[in-house]
Coordinates of N, CA and C in Angstrom, one line a residue:
X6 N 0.8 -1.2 0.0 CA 0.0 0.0 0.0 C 0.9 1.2 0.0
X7 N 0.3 2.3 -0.5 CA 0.9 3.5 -1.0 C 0.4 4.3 -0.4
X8 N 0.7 5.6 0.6 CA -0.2 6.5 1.3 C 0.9 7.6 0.4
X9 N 0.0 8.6 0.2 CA 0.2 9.8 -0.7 C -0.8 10.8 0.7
X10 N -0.3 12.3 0.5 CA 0.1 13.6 1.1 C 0.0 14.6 0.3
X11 N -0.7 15.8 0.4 CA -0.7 16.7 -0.5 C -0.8 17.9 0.5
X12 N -0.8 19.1 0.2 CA -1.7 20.1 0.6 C -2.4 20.7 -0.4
X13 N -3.6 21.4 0.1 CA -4.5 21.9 -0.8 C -3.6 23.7 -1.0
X14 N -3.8 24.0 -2.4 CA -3.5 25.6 -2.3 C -4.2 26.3 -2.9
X15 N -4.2 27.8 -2.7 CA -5.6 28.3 -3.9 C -4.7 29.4 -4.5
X16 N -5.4 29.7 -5.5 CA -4.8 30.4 -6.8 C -3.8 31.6 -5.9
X17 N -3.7 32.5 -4.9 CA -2.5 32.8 -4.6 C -1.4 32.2 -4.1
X18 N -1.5 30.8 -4.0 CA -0.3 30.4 -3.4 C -0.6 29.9 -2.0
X19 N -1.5 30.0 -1.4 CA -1.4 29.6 -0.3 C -2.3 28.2 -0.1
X20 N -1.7 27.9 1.1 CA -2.3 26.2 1.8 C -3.4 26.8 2.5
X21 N -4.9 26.3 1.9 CA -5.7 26.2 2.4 C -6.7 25.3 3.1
X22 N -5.9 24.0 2.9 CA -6.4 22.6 3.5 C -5.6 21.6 3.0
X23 N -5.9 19.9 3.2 CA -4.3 18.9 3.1 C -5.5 17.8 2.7
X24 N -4.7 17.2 2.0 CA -5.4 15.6 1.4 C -4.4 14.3 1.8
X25 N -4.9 13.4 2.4 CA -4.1 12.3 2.5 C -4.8 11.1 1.5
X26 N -4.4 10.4 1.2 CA -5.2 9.2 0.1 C -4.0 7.7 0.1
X27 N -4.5 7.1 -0.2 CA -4.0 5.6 -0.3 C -3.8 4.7 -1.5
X28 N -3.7 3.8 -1.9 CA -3.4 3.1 -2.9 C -3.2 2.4 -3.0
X29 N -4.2 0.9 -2.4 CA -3.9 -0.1 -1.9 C -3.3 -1.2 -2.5
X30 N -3.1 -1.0 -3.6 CA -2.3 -1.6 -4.7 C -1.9 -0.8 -6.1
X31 N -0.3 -1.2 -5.7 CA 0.0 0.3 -6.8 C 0.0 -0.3 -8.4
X32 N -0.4 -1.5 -8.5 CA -0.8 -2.0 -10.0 C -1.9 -1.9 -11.0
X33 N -3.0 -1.6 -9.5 CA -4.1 -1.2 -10.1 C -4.7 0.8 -9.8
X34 N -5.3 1.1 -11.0 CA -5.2 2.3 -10.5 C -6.4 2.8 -10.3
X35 N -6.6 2.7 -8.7 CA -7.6 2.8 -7.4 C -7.1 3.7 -6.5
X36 N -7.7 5.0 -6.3 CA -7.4 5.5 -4.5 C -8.6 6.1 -4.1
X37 N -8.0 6.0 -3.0 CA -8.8 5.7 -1.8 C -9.0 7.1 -0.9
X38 N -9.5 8.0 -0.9 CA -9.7 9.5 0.1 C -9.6 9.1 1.5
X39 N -8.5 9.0 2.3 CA -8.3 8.8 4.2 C -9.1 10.2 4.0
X40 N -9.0 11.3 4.2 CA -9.4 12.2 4.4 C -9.0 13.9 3.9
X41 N -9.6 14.6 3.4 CA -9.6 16.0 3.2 C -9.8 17.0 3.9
X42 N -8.6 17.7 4.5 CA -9.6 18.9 5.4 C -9.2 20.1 4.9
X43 N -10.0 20.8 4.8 CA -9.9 22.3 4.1 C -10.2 23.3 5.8
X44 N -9.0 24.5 5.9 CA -9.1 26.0 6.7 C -10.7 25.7 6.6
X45 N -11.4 26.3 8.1 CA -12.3 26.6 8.4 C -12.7 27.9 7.6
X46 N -12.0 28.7 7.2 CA -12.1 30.2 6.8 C -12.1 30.1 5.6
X47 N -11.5 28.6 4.8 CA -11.6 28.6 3.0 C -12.4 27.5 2.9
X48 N -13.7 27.3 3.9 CA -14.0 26.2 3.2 C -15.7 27.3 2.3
X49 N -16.1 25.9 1.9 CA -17.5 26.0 1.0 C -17.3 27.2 -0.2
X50 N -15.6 26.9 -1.1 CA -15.3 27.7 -2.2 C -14.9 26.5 -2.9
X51 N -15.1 25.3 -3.2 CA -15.1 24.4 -4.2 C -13.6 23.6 -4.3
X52 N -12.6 23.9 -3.0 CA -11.2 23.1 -2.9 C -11.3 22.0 -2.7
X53 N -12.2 21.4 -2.1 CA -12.1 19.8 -1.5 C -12.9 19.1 -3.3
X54 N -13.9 19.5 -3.6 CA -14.2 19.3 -4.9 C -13.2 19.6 -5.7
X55 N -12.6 20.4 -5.9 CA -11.3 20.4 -6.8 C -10.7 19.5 -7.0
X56 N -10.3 19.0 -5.3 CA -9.3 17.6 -5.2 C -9.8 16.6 -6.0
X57 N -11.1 16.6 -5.7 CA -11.5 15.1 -5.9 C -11.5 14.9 -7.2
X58 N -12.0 15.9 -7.6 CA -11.4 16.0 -9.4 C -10.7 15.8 -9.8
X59 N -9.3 16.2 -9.3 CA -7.8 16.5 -9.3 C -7.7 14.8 -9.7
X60 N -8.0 13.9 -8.3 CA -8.1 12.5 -8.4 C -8.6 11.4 -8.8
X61 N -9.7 12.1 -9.7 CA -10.5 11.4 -10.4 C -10.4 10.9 -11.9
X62 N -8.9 12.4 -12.2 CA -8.4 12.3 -13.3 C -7.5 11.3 -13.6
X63 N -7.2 10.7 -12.2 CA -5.8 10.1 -12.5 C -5.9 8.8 -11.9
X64 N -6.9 8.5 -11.1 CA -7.3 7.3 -10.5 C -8.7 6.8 -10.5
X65 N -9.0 6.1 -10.3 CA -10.8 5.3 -10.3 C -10.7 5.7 -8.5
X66 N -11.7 6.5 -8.1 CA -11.8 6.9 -6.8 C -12.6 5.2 -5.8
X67 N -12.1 5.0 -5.2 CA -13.2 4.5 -4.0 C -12.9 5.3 -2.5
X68 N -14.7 4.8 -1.6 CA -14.7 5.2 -0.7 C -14.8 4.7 0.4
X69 N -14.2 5.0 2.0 CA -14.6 4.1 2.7 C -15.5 4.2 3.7
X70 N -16.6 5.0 3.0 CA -17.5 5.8 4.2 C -17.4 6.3 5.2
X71 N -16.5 6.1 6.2 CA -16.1 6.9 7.3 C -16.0 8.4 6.9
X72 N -17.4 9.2 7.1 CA -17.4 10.4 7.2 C -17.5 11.3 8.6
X73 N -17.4 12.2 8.9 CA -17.6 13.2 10.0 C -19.2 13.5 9.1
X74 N -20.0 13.9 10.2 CA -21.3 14.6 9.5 C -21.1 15.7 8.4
X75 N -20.0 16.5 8.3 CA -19.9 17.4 7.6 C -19.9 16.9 6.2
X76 N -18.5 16.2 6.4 CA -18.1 14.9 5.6 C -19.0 13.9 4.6
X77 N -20.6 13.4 5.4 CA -21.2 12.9 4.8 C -22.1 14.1 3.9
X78 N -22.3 15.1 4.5 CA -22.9 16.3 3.6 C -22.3 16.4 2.1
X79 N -21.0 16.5 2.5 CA -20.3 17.4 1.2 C -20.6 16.1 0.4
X80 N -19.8 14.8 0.8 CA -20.2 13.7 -0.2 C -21.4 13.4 -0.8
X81 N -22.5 13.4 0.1 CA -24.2 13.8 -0.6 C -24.2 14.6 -1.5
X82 N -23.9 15.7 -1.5 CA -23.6 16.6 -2.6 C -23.0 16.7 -3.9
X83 N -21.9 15.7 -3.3 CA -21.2 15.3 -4.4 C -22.0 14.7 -6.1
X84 N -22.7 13.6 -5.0 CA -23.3 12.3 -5.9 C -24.4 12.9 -6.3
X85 N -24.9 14.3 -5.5 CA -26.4 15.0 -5.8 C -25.8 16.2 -7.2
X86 N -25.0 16.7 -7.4 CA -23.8 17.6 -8.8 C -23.3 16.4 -9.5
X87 N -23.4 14.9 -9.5 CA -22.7 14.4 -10.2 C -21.7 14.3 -10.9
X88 N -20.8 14.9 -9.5 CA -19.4 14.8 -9.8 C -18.9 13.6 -9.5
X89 N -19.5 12.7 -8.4 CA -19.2 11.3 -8.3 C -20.1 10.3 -8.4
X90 N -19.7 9.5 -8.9 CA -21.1 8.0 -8.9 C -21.1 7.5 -7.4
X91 N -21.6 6.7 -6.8 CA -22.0 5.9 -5.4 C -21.7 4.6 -6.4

């Protein structure tokens, strides 16, 4: 398994939240969201959506449900903008 690290930045340069994700086999190309957290002060401007984009482009996303309530919102949302399938 593969754990990958990022931070989130926004168009000035700055870190406004951090991505960690997985890769439970680096032959196949699947990852996995451990979690996204975006600054309280930058969130609900479309960075955590960005990511998932970001990773969507380059991997077949799965999930492991373990959300925070917030967590389960944004993902509802997600699948409700079909940006992601369930």
């Amino acid at each position: 398994m593969d754990e990958y690290s990022c931070n989130i930045i926004n168009d000035k340069n700055n870190t406004v939240g951090y991505c960690k994700y997985y890769r439970p086999n680096i032959y196949d190309e699947v990852a996995i969201i451990e979690f996204i957290n975006i600054g309280y002060e930058h969130r609900r401007r479309g960075y955590a959506t960005a990511m998932v984009k970001e990773l969507q482009s380059k991997y077949e996303l799965k999930w492991d449900y373990r959300f925070s309530e917030v967590g389960r919102k944004w993902y509802d949302a997600l699948i409700k903008k079909g940006v992601i399938n369930e």
